[in-house]
Amino acid sequence: MAGIIKVEHLAKTFGTNEVLKDIDFSVSSGDVISIIGSSGSGKSTLLRCINLLEEATSGKILFHDKDVLAGAINEDEYRTKVGMVFQSFNLFNNLSVLDNCMIGQVKVLKRGKEEAEKNAMEYLAKVGMAQYIKAKPRQLSGGQKQRVAIARALAMNPEVLLFDEPTSALDPEMVGEVLDVMKILAESGMTMLVVTHEMAFARDVSNRVIYMADGRIEEEGSPEDIFSNPRSPKTKEFLSRFRGEKE
Amino acid sequence: MTISEMNFFQRMLYILQDYGGSLLAGAATTMAIALICTFLGCVIGFAVGLIQTTEPHKKDGAVKRGVLRVVKLILTAYVEVFRGTPMMLQAAFIYYGMSSVFGINLGMWSAAIIIVSVNTGAYMAETVRGGILSVDPGQREGARAIGMSHMQTMVYIVLPQALRNIMPQIGNNLIINIKDTCVLSIIGTVELFFTFRSISGALYTYFEAASVTMIIYFILTFTCSRILRAIESRMDGPANFDLATNDTLAFTSGLTKYNDKTGGMH
């Protein structure tokens, strides 16, 4: 499998606070990687660094062997290929559902209106939001907003999709609809990097799990490795705490 | 019956009959200046506010940063000077200054429009800056995350939302401009206040002339404020914040049917 993103020795500090320390991992085509860990472990910051919303302090991000942080690829062009879904949706409030999914295609990718609409409709249908194309974001529920946000990211036809706690801002009954969409995406072969607190998703859908603690990758492996025989005591503790919550 | 024998209402009627045409012309001039200048002031305000909220990119060189800093400094000076001095003096300063120093004789219209627009622009710049800052930063991140440039993000996502947020303030400025054009009488612009002075000067009926003129001013401002309110509610679209769904099972839980023809509910 071809490598898409390679992160090497990535570090990020906010003032004197080291949020990420020496992060190394790679994403290959078709990977569905779940990043788990307690709050404050640097998961979201890692994702934001990969999407360049935060500037990494040191280290490298290679996209198809091109050094992104050194400017080997245009920042905006890179972002069109690495989509992002946010915890707080961030749908454009001034635009309808359909326009939310079209504006990037038309203005950034310079696609024709017709092509963009066809493409947008395809993905809106995929997330089950095709009936709502004229609605404004404020008329939608949280789960619906997040599904539109996923369609918006997909409509750019990215190579990788980053999910930053996509279900954390949702009411419990809406979590399922978003996870279902993500499951379908994963099955269709989309390359995904998902920061999540949904352990069932990490265990059942992803092919690799990264456990982060204190800004480091504590353990990385297949879902079976991580969930059935975690090697690190920190991972064990985290997972047992989590099971305790669940039961 | 001479004017000194009339009562208050008869005098007002007399003014309307004899000077109705000039009052109407004055009101038209006032409205034209106010509308044009509020529009131009908004354009200036958006341009200035946009530059004021631009942060230099991390990778920008020293030259680009320097230029941006100097431009921002000049714009800040513009805003502070024009907000901080009376428009009446600005009018005299620009109108007479242009003719005595540069030998340029600005016509009545161009002088009036320049002065009021530049003044409105100074106020609008701050309003627009506030409007831009009031838009959720998540909107910007969402736009950047699909590869939009800073300019595209501002033009398609942030400014339309900022515009909605500052509509009440734009209305405020229009109403202030309708009234404040009266200071242009100092450079001889024949607007509503100038007409009032001519009438009261000719007839010595200050009270009645003032009453008539005030009523006209009020009609102008009140009409404008109502129209602006209507525009605002149109910009908001259907004022229904109920969650939309086509899932009939969810109707009982307070979700209402989504009508895909109107884009709203019912």
JSON list of N, CA and C in Angstrom, two decimals, chain B residues 108-136:
[
{"chain": "B", "resi": 108, "resn": "MET", "atom": "N", "xyz": [-20.36, 71.54, -5.58]},
{"chain": "B", "resi": 108, "resn": "MET", "atom": "CA", "xyz": [-21.13, 71.31, -4.37]},
{"chain": "B", "resi": 108, "resn": "MET", "atom": "C", "xyz": [-21.35, 69.82, -4.12]},
{"chain": "B", "resi": 109, "resn": "TRP", "atom": "N", "xyz": [-21.70, 69.07, -5.20]},
{"chain": "B", "resi": 109, "resn": "TRP", "atom": "CA", "xyz": [-22.00, 67.65, -5.03]},
{"chain": "B", "resi": 109, "resn": "TRP", "atom": "C", "xyz": [-20.77, 66.85, -4.68]},
{"chain": "B", "resi": 110, "resn": "SER", "atom": "N", "xyz": [-19.69, 67.06, -5.44]},
{"chain": "B", "resi": 110, "resn": "SER", "atom": "CA", "xyz": [-18.52, 66.22, -5.17]},
{"chain": "B", "resi": 110, "resn": "SER", "atom": "C", "xyz": [-17.97, 66.52, -3.79]},
{"chain": "B", "resi": 111, "resn": "ALA", "atom": "N", "xyz": [-17.96, 67.79, -3.39]},
{"chain": "B", "resi": 111, "resn": "ALA", "atom": "CA", "xyz": [-17.46, 68.12, -2.05]},
{"chain": "B", "resi": 111, "resn": "ALA", "atom": "C", "xyz": [-18.31, 67.42, -1.00]},
{"chain": "B", "resi": 112, "resn": "ALA", "atom": "N", "xyz": [-19.63, 67.54, -1.14]},
{"chain": "B", "resi": 112, "resn": "ALA", "atom": "CA", "xyz": [-20.53, 66.95, -0.15]},
{"chain": "B", "resi": 112, "resn": "ALA", "atom": "C", "xyz": [-20.32, 65.44, -0.07]},
{"chain": "B", "resi": 113, "resn": "ILE", "atom": "N", "xyz": [-20.23, 64.81, -1.24]},
{"chain": "B", "resi": 113, "resn": "ILE", "atom": "CA", "xyz": [-20.12, 63.35, -1.25]},
{"chain": "B", "resi": 113, "resn": "ILE", "atom": "C", "xyz": [-18.79, 62.89, -0.67]},
{"chain": "B", "resi": 114, "resn": "ILE", "atom": "N", "xyz": [-17.71, 63.57, -1.04]},
{"chain": "B", "resi": 114, "resn": "ILE", "atom": "CA", "xyz": [-16.40, 63.19, -0.50]},
{"chain": "B", "resi": 114, "resn": "ILE", "atom": "C", "xyz": [-16.40, 63.29, 1.03]},
{"chain": "B", "resi": 115, "resn": "ILE", "atom": "N", "xyz": [-16.87, 64.43, 1.52]},
{"chain": "B", "resi": 115, "resn": "ILE", "atom": "CA", "xyz": [-16.79, 64.67, 2.97]},
{"chain": "B", "resi": 115, "resn": "ILE", "atom": "C", "xyz": [-17.60, 63.65, 3.75]},
{"chain": "B", "resi": 116, "resn": "VAL", "atom": "N", "xyz": [-18.85, 63.46, 3.36]},
{"chain": "B", "resi": 116, "resn": "VAL", "atom": "CA", "xyz": [-19.70, 62.56, 4.15]},
{"chain": "B", "resi": 116, "resn": "VAL", "atom": "C", "xyz": [-19.26, 61.11, 3.99]},
{"chain": "B", "resi": 117, "resn": "SER", "atom": "N", "xyz": [-18.84, 60.70, 2.78]},
{"chain": "B", "resi": 117, "resn": "SER", "atom": "CA", "xyz": [-18.41, 59.30, 2.60]},
{"chain": "B", "resi": 117, "resn": "SER", "atom": "C", "xyz": [-17.18, 59.00, 3.43]},
{"chain": "B", "resi": 118, "resn": "VAL", "atom": "N", "xyz": [-16.20, 59.90, 3.35]},
{"chain": "B", "resi": 118, "resn": "VAL", "atom": "CA", "xyz": [-14.95, 59.66, 4.07]},
{"chain": "B", "resi": 118, "resn": "VAL", "atom": "C", "xyz": [-15.21, 59.62, 5.57]},
{"chain": "B", "resi": 119, "resn": "ASN", "atom": "N", "xyz": [-16.12, 60.47, 6.02]},
{"chain": "B", "resi": 119, "resn": "ASN", "atom": "CA", "xyz": [-16.48, 60.48, 7.44]},
{"chain": "B", "resi": 119, "resn": "ASN", "atom": "C", "xyz": [-17.19, 59.19, 7.84]},
{"chain": "B", "resi": 120, "resn": "THR", "atom": "N", "xyz": [-18.18, 58.79, 7.02]},
{"chain": "B", "resi": 120, "resn": "THR", "atom": "CA", "xyz": [-18.89, 57.54, 7.31]},
{"chain": "B", "resi": 120, "resn": "THR", "atom": "C", "xyz": [-17.94, 56.36, 7.27]},
{"chain": "B", "resi": 121, "resn": "GLY", "atom": "N", "xyz": [-17.02, 56.37, 6.29]},
{"chain": "B", "resi": 121, "resn": "GLY", "atom": "CA", "xyz": [-16.05, 55.29, 6.16]},
{"chain": "B", "resi": 121, "resn": "GLY", "atom": "C", "xyz": [-15.25, 55.09, 7.43]},
{"chain": "B", "resi": 122, "resn": "ALA", "atom": "N", "xyz": [-14.90, 56.19, 8.08]},
{"chain": "B", "resi": 122, "resn": "ALA", "atom": "CA", "xyz": [-14.10, 56.09, 9.30]},
{"chain": "B", "resi": 122, "resn": "ALA", "atom": "C", "xyz": [-14.88, 55.36, 10.39]},
{"chain": "B", "resi": 123, "resn": "TYR", "atom": "N", "xyz": [-16.15, 55.68, 10.51]},
{"chain": "B", "resi": 123, "resn": "TYR", "atom": "CA", "xyz": [-16.97, 54.98, 11.51]},
{"chain": "B", "resi": 123, "resn": "TYR", "atom": "C", "xyz": [-17.20, 53.53, 11.11]},
{"chain": "B", "resi": 124, "resn": "MET", "atom": "N", "xyz": [-17.51, 53.33, 9.80]},
{"chain": "B", "resi": 124, "resn": "MET", "atom": "CA", "xyz": [-17.81, 51.99, 9.33]},
{"chain": "B", "resi": 124, "resn": "MET", "atom": "C", "xyz": [-16.61, 51.06, 9.47]},
{"chain": "B", "resi": 125, "resn": "ALA", "atom": "N", "xyz": [-15.40, 51.61, 9.32]},
{"chain": "B", "resi": 125, "resn": "ALA", "atom": "CA", "xyz": [-14.20, 50.76, 9.42]},
{"chain": "B", "resi": 125, "resn": "ALA", "atom": "C", "xyz": [-14.18, 50.03, 10.75]},
{"chain": "B", "resi": 126, "resn": "GLU", "atom": "N", "xyz": [-14.47, 50.75, 11.81]},
{"chain": "B", "resi": 126, "resn": "GLU", "atom": "CA", "xyz": [-14.49, 50.13, 13.14]},
{"chain": "B", "resi": 126, "resn": "GLU", "atom": "C", "xyz": [-15.64, 49.14, 13.26]},
{"chain": "B", "resi": 127, "resn": "THR", "atom": "N", "xyz": [-16.79, 49.52, 12.68]},
{"chain": "B", "resi": 127, "resn": "THR", "atom": "CA", "xyz": [-17.95, 48.62, 12.73]},
{"chain": "B", "resi": 127, "resn": "THR", "atom": "C", "xyz": [-17.64, 47.32, 12.00]},
{"chain": "B", "resi": 128, "resn": "VAL", "atom": "N", "xyz": [-17.05, 47.44, 10.82]},
{"chain": "B", "resi": 128, "resn": "VAL", "atom": "CA", "xyz": [-16.74, 46.24, 10.03]},
{"chain": "B", "resi": 128, "resn": "VAL", "atom": "C", "xyz": [-15.73, 45.38, 10.77]},
{"chain": "B", "resi": 129, "resn": "ARG", "atom": "N", "xyz": [-14.73, 46.03, 11.39]},
{"chain": "B", "resi": 129, "resn": "ARG", "atom": "CA", "xyz": [-13.73, 45.28, 12.15]},
{"chain": "B", "resi": 129, "resn": "ARG", "atom": "C", "xyz": [-14.42, 44.46, 13.24]},
{"chain": "B", "resi": 130, "resn": "GLY", "atom": "N", "xyz": [-15.35, 45.11, 13.94]},
{"chain": "B", "resi": 130, "resn": "GLY", "atom": "CA", "xyz": [-16.10, 44.40, 14.97]},
{"chain": "B", "resi": 130, "resn": "GLY", "atom": "C", "xyz": [-16.93, 43.27, 14.37]},
{"chain": "B", "resi": 131, "resn": "GLY", "atom": "N", "xyz": [-17.55, 43.54, 13.21]},
{"chain": "B", "resi": 131, "resn": "GLY", "atom": "CA", "xyz": [-18.37, 42.54, 12.55]},
{"chain": "B", "resi": 131, "resn": "GLY", "atom": "C", "xyz": [-17.55, 41.32, 12.16]},
{"chain": "B", "resi": 132, "resn": "ILE", "atom": "N", "xyz": [-16.35, 41.55, 11.65]},
{"chain": "B", "resi": 132, "resn": "ILE", "atom": "CA", "xyz": [-15.49, 40.44, 11.25]},
{"chain": "B", "resi": 132, "resn": "ILE", "atom": "C", "xyz": [-15.07, 39.63, 12.47]},
{"chain": "B", "resi": 133, "resn": "LEU", "atom": "N", "xyz": [-14.73, 40.34, 13.56]},
{"chain": "B", "resi": 133, "resn": "LEU", "atom": "CA", "xyz": [-14.29, 39.63, 14.76]},
{"chain": "B", "resi": 133, "resn": "LEU", "atom": "C", "xyz": [-15.44, 38.85, 15.40]},
{"chain": "B", "resi": 134, "resn": "SER", "atom": "N", "xyz": [-16.69, 39.27, 15.10]},
{"chain": "B", "resi": 134, "resn": "SER", "atom": "CA", "xyz": [-17.83, 38.59, 15.72]},
{"chain": "B", "resi": 134, "resn": "SER", "atom": "C", "xyz": [-18.17, 37.26, 15.05]},
{"chain": "B", "resi": 135, "resn": "VAL", "atom": "N", "xyz": [-17.61, 37.02, 13.86]},
{"chain": "B", "resi": 135, "resn": "VAL", "atom": "CA", "xyz": [-17.89, 35.75, 13.18]},
{"chain": "B", "resi": 135, "resn": "VAL", "atom": "C", "xyz": [-17.06, 34.65, 13.82]},
{"chain": "B", "resi": 136, "resn": "ASP", "atom": "N", "xyz": [-17.73, 33.55, 14.16]},
{"chain": "B", "resi": 136, "resn": "ASP", "atom": "CA", "xyz": [-17.09, 32.40, 14.81]},
{"chain": "B", "resi": 136, "resn": "ASP", "atom": "C", "xyz": [-15.81, 31.98, 14.08]}
]
